[in-house]
XYZ file of N, CA and C in Angstrom:
495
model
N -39.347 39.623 55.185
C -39.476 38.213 54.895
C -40.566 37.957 53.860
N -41.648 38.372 53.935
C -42.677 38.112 52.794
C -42.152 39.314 51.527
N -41.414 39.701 51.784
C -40.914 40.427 50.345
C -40.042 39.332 49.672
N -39.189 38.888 50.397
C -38.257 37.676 49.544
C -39.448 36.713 49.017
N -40.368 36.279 50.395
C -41.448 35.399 49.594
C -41.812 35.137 48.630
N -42.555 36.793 47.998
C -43.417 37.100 47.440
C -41.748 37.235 45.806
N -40.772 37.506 46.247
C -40.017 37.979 45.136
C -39.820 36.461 44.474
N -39.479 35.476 45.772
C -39.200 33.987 45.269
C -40.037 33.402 43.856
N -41.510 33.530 44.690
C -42.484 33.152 43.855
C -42.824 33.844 42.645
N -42.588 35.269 42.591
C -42.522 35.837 41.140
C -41.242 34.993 40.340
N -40.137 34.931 40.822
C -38.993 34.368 39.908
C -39.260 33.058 39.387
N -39.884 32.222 40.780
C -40.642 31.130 39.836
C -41.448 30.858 39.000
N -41.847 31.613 39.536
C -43.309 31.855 38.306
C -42.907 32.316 36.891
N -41.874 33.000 36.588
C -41.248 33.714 35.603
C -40.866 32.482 34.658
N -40.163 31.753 35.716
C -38.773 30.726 34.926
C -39.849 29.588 34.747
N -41.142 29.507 35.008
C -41.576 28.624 34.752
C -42.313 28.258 33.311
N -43.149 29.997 32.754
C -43.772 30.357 31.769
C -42.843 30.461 30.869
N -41.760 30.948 30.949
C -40.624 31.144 30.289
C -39.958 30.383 29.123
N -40.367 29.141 29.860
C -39.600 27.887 29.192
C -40.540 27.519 27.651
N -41.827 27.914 27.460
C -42.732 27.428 26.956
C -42.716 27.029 25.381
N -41.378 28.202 24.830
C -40.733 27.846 23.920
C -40.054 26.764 23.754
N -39.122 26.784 24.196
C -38.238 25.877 24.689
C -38.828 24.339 24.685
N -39.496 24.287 25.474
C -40.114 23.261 25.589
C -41.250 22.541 24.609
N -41.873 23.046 23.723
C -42.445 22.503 22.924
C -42.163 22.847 21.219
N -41.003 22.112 21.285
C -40.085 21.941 19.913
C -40.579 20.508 19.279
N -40.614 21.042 17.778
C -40.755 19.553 17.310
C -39.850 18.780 17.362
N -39.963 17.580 17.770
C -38.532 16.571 17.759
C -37.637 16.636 16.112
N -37.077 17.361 16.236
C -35.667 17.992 15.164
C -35.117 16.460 14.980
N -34.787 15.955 15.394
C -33.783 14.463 14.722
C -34.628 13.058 14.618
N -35.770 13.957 14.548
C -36.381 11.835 14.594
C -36.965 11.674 13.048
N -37.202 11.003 12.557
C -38.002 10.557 10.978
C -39.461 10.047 11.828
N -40.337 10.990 10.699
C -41.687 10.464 10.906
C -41.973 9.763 9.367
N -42.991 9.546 9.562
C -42.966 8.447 8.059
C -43.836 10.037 7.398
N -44.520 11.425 7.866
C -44.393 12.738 7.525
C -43.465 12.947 6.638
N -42.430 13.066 7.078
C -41.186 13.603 6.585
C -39.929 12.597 5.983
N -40.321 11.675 5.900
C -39.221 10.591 5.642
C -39.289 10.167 4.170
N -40.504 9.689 3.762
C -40.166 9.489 2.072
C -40.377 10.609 1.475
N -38.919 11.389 1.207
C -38.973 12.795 -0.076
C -37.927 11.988 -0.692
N -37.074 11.209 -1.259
C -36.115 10.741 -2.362
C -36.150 9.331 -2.680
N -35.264 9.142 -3.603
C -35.662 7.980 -3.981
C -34.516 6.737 -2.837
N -33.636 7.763 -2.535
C -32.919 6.925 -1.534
C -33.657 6.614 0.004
N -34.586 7.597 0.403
C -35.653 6.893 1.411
C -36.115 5.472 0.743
N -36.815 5.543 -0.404
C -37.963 4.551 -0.975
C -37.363 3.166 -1.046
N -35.829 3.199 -1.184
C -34.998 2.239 -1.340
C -34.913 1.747 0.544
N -34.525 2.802 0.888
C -34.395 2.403 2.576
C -35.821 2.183 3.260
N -36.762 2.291 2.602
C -38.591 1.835 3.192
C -38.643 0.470 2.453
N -38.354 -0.217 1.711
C -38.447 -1.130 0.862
C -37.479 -2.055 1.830
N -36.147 -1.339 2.000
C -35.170 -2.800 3.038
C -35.876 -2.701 4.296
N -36.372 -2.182 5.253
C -37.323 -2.105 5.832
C -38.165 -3.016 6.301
N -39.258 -3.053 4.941
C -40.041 -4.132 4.936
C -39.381 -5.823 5.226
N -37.789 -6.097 4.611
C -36.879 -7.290 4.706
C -37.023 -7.281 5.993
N -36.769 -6.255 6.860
C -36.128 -7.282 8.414
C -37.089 -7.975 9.041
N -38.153 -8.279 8.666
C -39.424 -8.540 9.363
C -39.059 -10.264 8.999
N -38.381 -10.791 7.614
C -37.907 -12.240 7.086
C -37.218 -12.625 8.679
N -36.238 -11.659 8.897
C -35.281 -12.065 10.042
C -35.794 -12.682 10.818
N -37.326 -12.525 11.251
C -37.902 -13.780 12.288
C -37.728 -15.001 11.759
N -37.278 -15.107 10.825
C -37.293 -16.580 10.408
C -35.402 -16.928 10.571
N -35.065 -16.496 11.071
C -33.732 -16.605 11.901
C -33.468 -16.089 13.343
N -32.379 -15.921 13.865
C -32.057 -15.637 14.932
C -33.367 -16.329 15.798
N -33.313 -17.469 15.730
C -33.948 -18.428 16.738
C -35.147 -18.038 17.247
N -35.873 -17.758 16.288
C -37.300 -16.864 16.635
C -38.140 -17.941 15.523
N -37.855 -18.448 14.346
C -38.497 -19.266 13.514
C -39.319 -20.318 14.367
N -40.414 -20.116 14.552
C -41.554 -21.160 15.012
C -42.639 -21.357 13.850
N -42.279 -20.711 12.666
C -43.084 -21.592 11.295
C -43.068 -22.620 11.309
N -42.015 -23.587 11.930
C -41.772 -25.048 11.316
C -42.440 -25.445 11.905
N -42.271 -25.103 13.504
C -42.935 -25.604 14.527
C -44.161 -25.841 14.601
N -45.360 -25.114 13.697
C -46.695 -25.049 13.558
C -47.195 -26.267 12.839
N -46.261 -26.879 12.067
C -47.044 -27.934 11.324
C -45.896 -29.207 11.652
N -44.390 -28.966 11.663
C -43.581 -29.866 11.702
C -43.823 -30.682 13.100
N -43.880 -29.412 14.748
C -43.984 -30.145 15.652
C -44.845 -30.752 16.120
N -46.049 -30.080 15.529
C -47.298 -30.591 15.905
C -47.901 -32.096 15.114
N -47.252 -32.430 14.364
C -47.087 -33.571 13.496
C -46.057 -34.961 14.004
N -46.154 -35.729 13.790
C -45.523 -36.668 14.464
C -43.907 -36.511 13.450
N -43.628 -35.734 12.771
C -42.392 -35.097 12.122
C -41.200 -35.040 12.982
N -41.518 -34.123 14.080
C -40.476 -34.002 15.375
C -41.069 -33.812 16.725
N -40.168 -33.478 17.186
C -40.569 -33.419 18.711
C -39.948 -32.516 19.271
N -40.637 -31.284 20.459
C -40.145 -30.498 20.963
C -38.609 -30.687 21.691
N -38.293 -31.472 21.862
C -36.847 -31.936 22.539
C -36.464 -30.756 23.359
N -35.142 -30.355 23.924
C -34.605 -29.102 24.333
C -35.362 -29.479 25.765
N -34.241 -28.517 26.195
C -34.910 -28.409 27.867
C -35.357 -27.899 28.833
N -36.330 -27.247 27.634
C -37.999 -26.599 27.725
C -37.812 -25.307 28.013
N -36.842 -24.570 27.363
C -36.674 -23.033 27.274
C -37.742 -22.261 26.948
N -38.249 -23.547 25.915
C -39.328 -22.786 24.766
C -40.850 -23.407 25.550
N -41.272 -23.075 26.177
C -42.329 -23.634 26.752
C -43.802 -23.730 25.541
N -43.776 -22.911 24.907
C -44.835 -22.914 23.368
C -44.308 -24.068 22.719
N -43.259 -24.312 22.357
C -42.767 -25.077 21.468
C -43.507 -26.726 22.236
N -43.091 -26.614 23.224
C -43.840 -28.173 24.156
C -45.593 -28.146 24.352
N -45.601 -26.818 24.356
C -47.111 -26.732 24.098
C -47.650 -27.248 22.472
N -47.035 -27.080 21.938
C -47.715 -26.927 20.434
C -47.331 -28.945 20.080
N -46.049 -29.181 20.389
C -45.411 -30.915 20.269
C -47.096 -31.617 21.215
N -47.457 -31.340 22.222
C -48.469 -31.971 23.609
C -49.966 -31.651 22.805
N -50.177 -30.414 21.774
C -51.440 -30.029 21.378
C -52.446 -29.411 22.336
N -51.368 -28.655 22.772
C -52.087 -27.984 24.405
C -51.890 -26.323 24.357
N -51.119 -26.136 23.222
C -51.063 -24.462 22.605
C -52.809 -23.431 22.800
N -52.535 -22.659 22.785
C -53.833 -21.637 23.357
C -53.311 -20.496 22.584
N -54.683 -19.792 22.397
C -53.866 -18.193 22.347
C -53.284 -17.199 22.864
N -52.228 -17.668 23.844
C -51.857 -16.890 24.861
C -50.694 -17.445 24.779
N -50.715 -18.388 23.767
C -48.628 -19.020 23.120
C -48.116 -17.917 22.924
N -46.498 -18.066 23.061
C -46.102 -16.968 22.768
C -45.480 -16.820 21.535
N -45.287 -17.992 21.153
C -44.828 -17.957 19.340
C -46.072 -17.876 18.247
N -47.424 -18.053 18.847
C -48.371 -17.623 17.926
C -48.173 -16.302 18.101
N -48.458 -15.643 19.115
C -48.176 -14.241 19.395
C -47.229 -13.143 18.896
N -46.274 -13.667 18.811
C -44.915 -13.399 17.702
C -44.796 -13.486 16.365
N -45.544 -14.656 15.996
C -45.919 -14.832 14.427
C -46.513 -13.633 13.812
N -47.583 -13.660 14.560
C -48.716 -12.543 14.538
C -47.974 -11.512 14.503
N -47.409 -10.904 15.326
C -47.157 -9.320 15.364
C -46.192 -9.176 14.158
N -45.290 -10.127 14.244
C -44.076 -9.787 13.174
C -44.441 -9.959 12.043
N -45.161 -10.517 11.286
C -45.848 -10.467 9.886
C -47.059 -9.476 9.676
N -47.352 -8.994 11.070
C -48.770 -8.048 10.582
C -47.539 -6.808 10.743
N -46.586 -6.710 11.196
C -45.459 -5.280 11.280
C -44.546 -5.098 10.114
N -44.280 -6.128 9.333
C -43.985 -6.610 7.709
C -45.269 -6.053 6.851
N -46.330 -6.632 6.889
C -47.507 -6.167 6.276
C -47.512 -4.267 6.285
N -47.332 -4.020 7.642
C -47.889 -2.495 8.003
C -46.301 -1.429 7.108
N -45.535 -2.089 7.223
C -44.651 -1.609 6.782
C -44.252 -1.392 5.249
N -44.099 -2.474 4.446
C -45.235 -2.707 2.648
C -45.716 -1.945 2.790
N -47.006 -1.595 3.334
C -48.603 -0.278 3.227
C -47.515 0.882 3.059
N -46.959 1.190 4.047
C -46.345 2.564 4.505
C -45.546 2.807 2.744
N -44.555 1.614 2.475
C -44.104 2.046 1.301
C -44.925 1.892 0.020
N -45.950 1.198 -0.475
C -47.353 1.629 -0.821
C -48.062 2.677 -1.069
N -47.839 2.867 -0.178
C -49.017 4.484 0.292
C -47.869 5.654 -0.391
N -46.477 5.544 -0.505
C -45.487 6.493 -0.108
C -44.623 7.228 -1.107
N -44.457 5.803 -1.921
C -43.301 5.712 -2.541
C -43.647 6.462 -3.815
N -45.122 5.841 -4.593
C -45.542 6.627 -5.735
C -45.739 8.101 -6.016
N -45.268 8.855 -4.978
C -45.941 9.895 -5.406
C -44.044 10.879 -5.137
N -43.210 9.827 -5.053
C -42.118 10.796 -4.897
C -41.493 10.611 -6.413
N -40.516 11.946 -6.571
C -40.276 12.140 -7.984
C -39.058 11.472 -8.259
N -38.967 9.977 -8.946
C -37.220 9.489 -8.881
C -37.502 8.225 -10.494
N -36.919 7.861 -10.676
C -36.576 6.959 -11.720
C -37.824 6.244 -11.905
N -38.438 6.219 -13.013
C -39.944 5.109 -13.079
C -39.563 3.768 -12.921
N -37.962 3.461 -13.511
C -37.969 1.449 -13.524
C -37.506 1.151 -11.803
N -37.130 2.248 -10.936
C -36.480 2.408 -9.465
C -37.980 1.753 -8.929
N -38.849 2.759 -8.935
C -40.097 2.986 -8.111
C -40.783 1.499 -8.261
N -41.108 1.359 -10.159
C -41.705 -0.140 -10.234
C -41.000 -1.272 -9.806
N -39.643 -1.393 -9.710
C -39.223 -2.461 -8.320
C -39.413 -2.584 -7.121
N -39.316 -0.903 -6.749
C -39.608 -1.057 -5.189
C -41.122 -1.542 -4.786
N -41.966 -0.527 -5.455
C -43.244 -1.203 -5.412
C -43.853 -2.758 -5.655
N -43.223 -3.104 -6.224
C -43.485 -4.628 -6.721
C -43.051 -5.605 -5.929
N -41.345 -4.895 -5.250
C -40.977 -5.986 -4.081
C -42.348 -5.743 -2.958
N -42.654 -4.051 -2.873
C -43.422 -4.486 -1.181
C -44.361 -5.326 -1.785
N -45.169 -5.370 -2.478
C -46.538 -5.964 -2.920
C -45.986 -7.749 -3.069
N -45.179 -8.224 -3.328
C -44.725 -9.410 -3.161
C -44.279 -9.779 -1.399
N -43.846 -8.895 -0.859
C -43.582 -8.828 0.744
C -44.802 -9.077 1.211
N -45.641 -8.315 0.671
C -46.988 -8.091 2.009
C -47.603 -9.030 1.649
N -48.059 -10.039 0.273
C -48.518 -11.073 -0.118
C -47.983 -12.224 0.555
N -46.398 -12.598 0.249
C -46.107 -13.608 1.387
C -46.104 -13.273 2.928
N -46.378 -12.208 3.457
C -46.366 -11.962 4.724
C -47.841 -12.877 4.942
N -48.861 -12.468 3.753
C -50.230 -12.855 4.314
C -50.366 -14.509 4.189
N -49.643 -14.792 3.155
C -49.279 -16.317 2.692
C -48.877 -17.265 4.042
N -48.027 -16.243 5.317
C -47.297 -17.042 5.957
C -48.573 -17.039 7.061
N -49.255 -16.017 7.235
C -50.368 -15.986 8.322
C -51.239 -16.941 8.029
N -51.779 -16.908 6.516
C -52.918 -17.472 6.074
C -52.251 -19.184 6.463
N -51.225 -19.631 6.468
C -50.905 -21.186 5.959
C -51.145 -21.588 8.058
N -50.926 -20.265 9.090
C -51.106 -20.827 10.417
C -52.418 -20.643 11.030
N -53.122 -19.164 10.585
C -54.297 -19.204 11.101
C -55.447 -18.870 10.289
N -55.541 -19.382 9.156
C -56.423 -19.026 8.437
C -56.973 -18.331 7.594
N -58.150 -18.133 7.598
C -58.375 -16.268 7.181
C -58.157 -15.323 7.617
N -57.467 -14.258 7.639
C -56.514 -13.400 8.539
C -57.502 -11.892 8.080
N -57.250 -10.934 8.711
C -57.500 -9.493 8.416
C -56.913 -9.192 7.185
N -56.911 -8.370 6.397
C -56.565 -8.125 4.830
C -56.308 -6.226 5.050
N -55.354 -6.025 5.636
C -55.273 -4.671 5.656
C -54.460 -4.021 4.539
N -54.698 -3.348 3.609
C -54.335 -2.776 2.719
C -53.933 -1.197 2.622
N -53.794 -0.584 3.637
C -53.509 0.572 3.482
C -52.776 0.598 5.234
N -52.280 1.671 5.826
C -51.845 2.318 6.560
C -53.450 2.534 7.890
N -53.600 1.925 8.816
C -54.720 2.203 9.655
C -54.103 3.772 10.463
N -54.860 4.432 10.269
C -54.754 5.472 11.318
C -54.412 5.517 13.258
């Protein structure tokens, strides 16, 4: 009986060290921003990229208006109070713990971070010079109105210009 024991626990022990290969593989199918801009067809796909971040200003996520329109005798939260920020901000009872300031915020500073990435990225890959000076020029116009849209709700905002570690 302590021979099977003792044999059990060697086999486990075996199949356990065993794996060690196996198990610490670099993730093979994912894009790191490492390995992702080598062509000029990445730089083009880091550049549309930076666009979906506009999309908050659709699919019923747009609370830009709301910052100056509702809070203004312009309109009125109406609806039947799905949007609980939105009645906060119409009442002047909004905090920083709204959730459409909160949203503003992330989705234009993730627009911003994303610009940097193609910024930081794009210049140094080898593809068409008039390709690159569009792409570059759109992010740098992206990340400017990204800051345009922060600056017009909360002010003086952080000014991040590169990729934070």
């Amino acid at each position: 009986m302590a021979m099977h024991r003792l044999l059990l626990i060697l086999i486990t022990f075996l199949a356990l060290t065993a794996c060690e290969d196996i198990l610490n593989k670099e993730p093979l199918g994912q894009l790191s921003e490492g390995n992702f801009f080598q062509t000029s067809h990445d730089a083009v796909q880091g550049i549309n990229a930076a666009y979906q971040y506009l999309l908050f200003n659709n699919d019923n996520k747009n609370f830009y208006w709301a910052f100056g329109t509702v809070t203004s005798d312009d309109a009125i939260a109406g609806g039947d109070g799905s949007r609980p920020g939105i009645v906060e901000l119409d009442f002047l009872t909004h905090t920083a713990r709204t959730e459409e300031f909160n949203d503003f915020w992330r989705v234009n500073y993730a627009g911003i971070t994303q610009c940097n990435s193609v910024l930081e990225n794009v210049p140094v890959i080898d593809m068409d010079e008039g390709l690159k000076n569009q792409i570059l020029g759109e992010a740098l116009f992206l990340r400017a109105y990204y800051y345009f849209n922060l600056a017009q709700v909360f002010g003086d905002v952080p000014l991040m210009t590169q990729i934070l570690p």
